[in-house]
Amino acid sequence: MACTLSEKGAEILLAPSSWGPGLHGPEGEWEQRSLETGLPVIVCNRTGEDETVRFWDAESMIIKNGVPLLTHKSKQSAILTFEWDLQSMELLSPHFDIDYI
């Protein structure tokens, strides 16, 4: 899917996710998609828990060239903001600004 989006002209990949940590958690898939496509990947993962999965250690991240530039996980739901230059496709923020909700 990531390669198809790249071939169709995508310049950045956004991944709204509900991928909990643990046995079946992510193991470098987002970083690999960034490497394969050359595109930055922004992962907005969920927090909290439901009846079967706890997402408190699930990470949201900004990835470029396969390298996580910013990551965040917390025991409280939050809104994460950051600055990104769409012309140069560079991260401007040294960290996430975090508003806990």
Backbone as CSV, one residue per row, in Angstrom:
resi,resn,N_x,N_y,N_z,CA_x,CA_y,CA_z,C_x,C_y,C_z
1,MET,0.819,-1.182,0.000,0.000,0.000,0.000,0.874,1.261,0.000
2,ALA,1.920,1.281,0.821,2.785,2.453,0.897,3.468,2.728,-0.440
3,CYS,3.941,1.678,-1.098,4.597,1.862,-2.402,3.605,2.355,-3.448
4,THR,2.387,1.853,-3.426,1.356,2.314,-4.352,1.066,3.792,-4.134
5,LEU,0.941,4.197,-2.889,0.700,5.612,-2.597,1.863,6.472,-3.079
6,SER,3.075,6.005,-2.853,4.250,6.734,-3.313,4.258,6.860,-4.836
7,GLU,3.954,5.762,-5.515,3.916,5.764,-6.985,2.842,6.704,-7.523
8,LYS,1.781,6.911,-6.753,0.696,7.810,-7.169,0.941,9.255,-6.771
9,GLY,2.123,9.546,-6.190,2.489,10.923,-5.909,2.400,11.367,-4.465
10,ALA,2.141,10.447,-3.564,2.114,10.840,-2.147,3.464,11.433,-1.762
11,GLU,3.431,12.430,-0.895,4.660,13.053,-0.420,4.936,12.763,1.045
12,ILE,3.915,12.267,1.732,4.031,11.939,3.150,2.980,10.871,3.444
13,LEU,3.280,9.975,4.361,2.326,8.930,4.732,1.842,9.177,6.154
14,LEU,0.534,9.191,6.336,-0.072,9.331,7.655,-0.684,7.993,8.022
15,ALA,-0.385,7.530,9.220,-0.865,6.216,9.646,-1.637,6.334,10.955
16,PRO,-2.961,6.595,10.868,-3.761,6.520,12.090,-3.830,5.049,12.493
17,SER,-3.397,4.747,13.697,-3.194,3.349,14.060,-3.858,2.979,15.371
18,SER,-4.126,1.712,15.477,-4.625,1.123,16.713,-3.847,-0.178,16.892
19,TRP,-2.538,-0.021,17.036,-1.629,-1.156,17.053,-0.967,-1.226,18.411
20,GLY,-1.467,-2.126,19.241,-0.955,-2.262,20.601,0.415,-2.907,20.635
21,PRO,1.147,-2.649,21.710,2.466,-3.250,21.872,2.343,-4.712,22.303
22,GLY,3.462,-5.389,22.285,3.468,-6.760,22.771,3.722,-7.767,21.673
23,LEU,3.234,-8.962,21.894,3.499,-10.086,21.002,3.173,-9.779,19.542
24,HIS,2.062,-9.106,19.289,1.658,-8.820,17.916,1.819,-7.341,17.572
25,GLY,2.662,-6.649,18.310,2.880,-5.219,18.086,3.817,-4.950,16.924
26,PRO,3.948,-3.688,16.575,4.824,-3.327,15.454,6.287,-3.664,15.764
27,GLU,6.974,-4.104,14.728,8.391,-4.461,14.863,9.175,-3.853,13.703
28,GLY,9.040,-2.550,13.529,9.796,-1.870,12.491,9.070,-1.703,11.167
29,GLU,7.783,-2.055,11.121,7.037,-1.959,9.860,6.956,-0.516,9.345
30,TRP,6.696,0.433,10.224,6.575,1.828,9.785,7.932,2.356,9.301
31,GLU,8.984,2.004,10.019,10.319,2.429,9.603,10.664,1.841,8.233
32,GLN,10.277,0.591,8.015,10.555,-0.065,6.739,9.795,0.595,5.591
33,ARG,8.546,0.994,5.831,7.778,1.671,4.771,8.436,3.007,4.415
34,SER,8.972,3.690,5.400,9.669,4.943,5.140,10.923,4.702,4.297
35,LEU,11.658,3.658,4.631,12.853,3.312,3.845,12.495,2.921,2.413
36,GLU,11.476,2.083,2.266,11.084,1.600,0.933,10.614,2.715,0.017
37,THR,9.873,3.661,0.570,9.263,4.703,-0.248,10.060,5.996,-0.297
38,GLY,10.942,6.195,0.688,11.647,7.471,0.804,10.762,8.567,1.376
39,LEU,9.571,8.185,1.860,8.624,9.173,2.385,8.654,9.209,3.906
40,PRO,8.403,10.393,4.480,8.216,10.463,5.921,6.904,9.772,6.292
41,VAL,6.885,9.169,7.464,5.697,8.486,7.968,5.344,9.100,9.326
42,ILE,4.107,9.528,9.454,3.608,10.055,10.721,2.602,9.055,11.259
43,VAL,2.905,8.498,12.428,2.057,7.474,13.044,1.334,8.085,14.237
44,CYS,0.015,8.081,14.176,-0.812,8.519,15.290,-1.459,7.272,15.878
45,ASN,-0.849,6.745,16.918,-1.329,5.509,17.525,-2.248,5.845,18.689
46,ARG,-3.076,4.920,19.063,-4.032,5.186,20.132,-3.428,4.904,21.500
47,THR,-4.095,5.417,22.519,-3.755,5.109,23.902,-4.997,4.518,24.547
48,GLY,-4.915,4.241,25.812,-6.070,3.713,26.520,-6.102,2.198,26.496
49,GLU,-7.265,1.657,26.792,-7.421,0.209,26.758,-8.869,-0.134,26.471
50,ASP,-9.045,-1.332,25.953,-10.395,-1.845,25.771,-10.450,-3.194,26.482
51,GLU,-11.406,-4.005,26.165,-11.584,-5.260,26.898,-10.446,-6.260,26.700
52,THR,-9.749,-6.171,25.586,-8.731,-7.186,25.303,-7.316,-6.651,25.128
53,VAL,-7.150,-5.360,24.862,-5.817,-4.828,24.570,-5.573,-3.541,25.362
54,ARG,-4.385,-3.435,25.905,-3.950,-2.197,26.559,-2.999,-1.469,25.617
55,PHE,-3.318,-0.233,25.333,-2.536,0.560,24.386,-1.642,1.589,25.070
56,TRP,-1.479,1.500,26.381,-0.725,2.534,27.100,0.718,2.620,26.642
57,ASP,1.287,1.553,26.161,2.676,1.594,25.685,2.773,1.655,24.162
58,ALA,1.647,1.895,23.494,1.665,2.040,22.034,2.321,3.372,21.681
59,GLU,3.180,3.366,20.675,3.923,4.576,20.318,3.333,5.293,19.117
60,SER,3.303,6.612,19.229,3.090,7.488,18.082,4.477,7.979,17.695
61,MET,4.702,8.191,16.404,6.050,8.571,15.991,6.085,9.332,14.671
62,ILE,7.170,10.036,14.495,7.510,10.702,13.235,8.763,9.995,12.726
63,ILE,8.700,9.491,11.488,9.803,8.708,10.926,10.218,9.320,9.594
64,LYS,11.510,9.434,9.388,12.019,9.887,8.093,13.239,9.039,7.748
65,ASN,13.292,8.575,6.505,14.392,7.724,6.034,14.597,6.515,6.943
66,GLY,13.491,5.986,7.460,13.551,4.809,8.301,13.951,5.055,9.741
67,VAL,14.199,6.319,10.098,14.673,6.652,11.438,13.579,7.383,12.219
68,PRO,13.206,6.870,13.399,12.246,7.607,14.227,12.872,8.916,14.727
69,LEU,12.236,10.026,14.393,12.730,11.332,14.819,12.102,11.766,16.138
70,LEU,10.822,11.475,16.303,10.109,11.742,17.549,9.264,10.526,17.874
71,THR,9.192,10.166,19.146,8.307,9.101,19.583,7.624,9.524,20.869
72,HIS,6.437,8.968,21.091,5.715,9.270,22.331,4.820,8.101,22.704
73,LYS,4.831,7.770,23.978,3.855,6.856,24.559,3.592,7.367,25.964
74,SER,2.385,7.158,26.442,2.068,7.659,27.777,0.921,6.875,28.385
75,LYS,0.759,7.041,29.661,-0.313,6.396,30.408,-1.565,7.263,30.426
76,GLN,-1.543,8.366,29.682,-2.681,9.276,29.629,-2.890,9.700,28.175
77,SER,-4.135,9.795,27.754,-4.415,10.239,26.395,-3.909,11.659,26.203
78,ALA,-3.435,11.946,25.003,-2.839,13.254,24.746,-3.018,13.650,23.285
79,ILE,-2.938,14.943,23.050,-2.864,15.487,21.701,-1.407,15.884,21.482
80,LEU,-0.806,15.347,20.431,0.589,15.629,20.109,0.637,16.570,18.923
81,THR,1.399,17.631,19.042,1.589,18.544,17.910,3.083,18.733,17.677
82,PHE,3.410,19.105,16.447,4.799,19.323,16.063,4.804,20.205,14.827
83,GLU,5.962,20.754,14.512,6.094,21.579,13.305,6.870,20.799,12.253
84,TRP,6.332,20.858,11.019,6.917,20.154,9.885,6.950,21.108,8.711
85,ASP,8.072,21.211,8.038,8.198,22.056,6.856,7.805,21.233,5.634
86,LEU,6.668,21.559,5.023,6.182,20.795,3.872,6.992,21.042,2.605
87,GLN,7.733,22.129,2.554,8.584,22.379,1.378,9.837,21.500,1.416
88,SER,10.530,21.530,2.536,11.777,20.769,2.653,11.553,19.357,3.184
89,MET,10.314,19.079,3.656,9.969,17.791,4.266,10.900,17.488,5.440
90,GLU,11.111,18.512,6.254,11.970,18.375,7.421,11.183,18.658,8.693
91,LEU,11.511,17.942,9.740,10.944,18.174,11.055,11.581,19.431,11.644
92,LEU,10.756,20.347,12.123,11.264,21.574,12.725,11.263,21.511,14.249
93,SER,10.393,20.696,14.807,10.250,20.618,16.267,11.285,19.672,16.876
94,PRO,11.910,20.081,17.983,12.847,19.180,18.657,12.140,18.112,19.493
95,HIS,10.828,18.300,19.718,10.041,17.359,20.512,8.570,17.601,20.227
96,PHE,7.724,16.664,20.621,6.291,16.877,20.544,5.871,17.889,21.594
97,ASP,4.936,18.762,21.256,4.204,19.517,22.273,3.060,18.625,22.684
98,ILE,2.871,18.441,23.975,1.911,17.465,24.474,0.856,18.157,25.321
99,ASP,-0.405,17.955,24.941,-1.541,18.417,25.724,-2.297,17.189,26.197
100,TYR,-2.209,16.909,27.485,-2.910,15.748,28.028,-4.389,16.043,28.160
101,ILE,-5.202,15.045,27.809,-6.659,15.221,27.867,-7.293,14.177,28.772
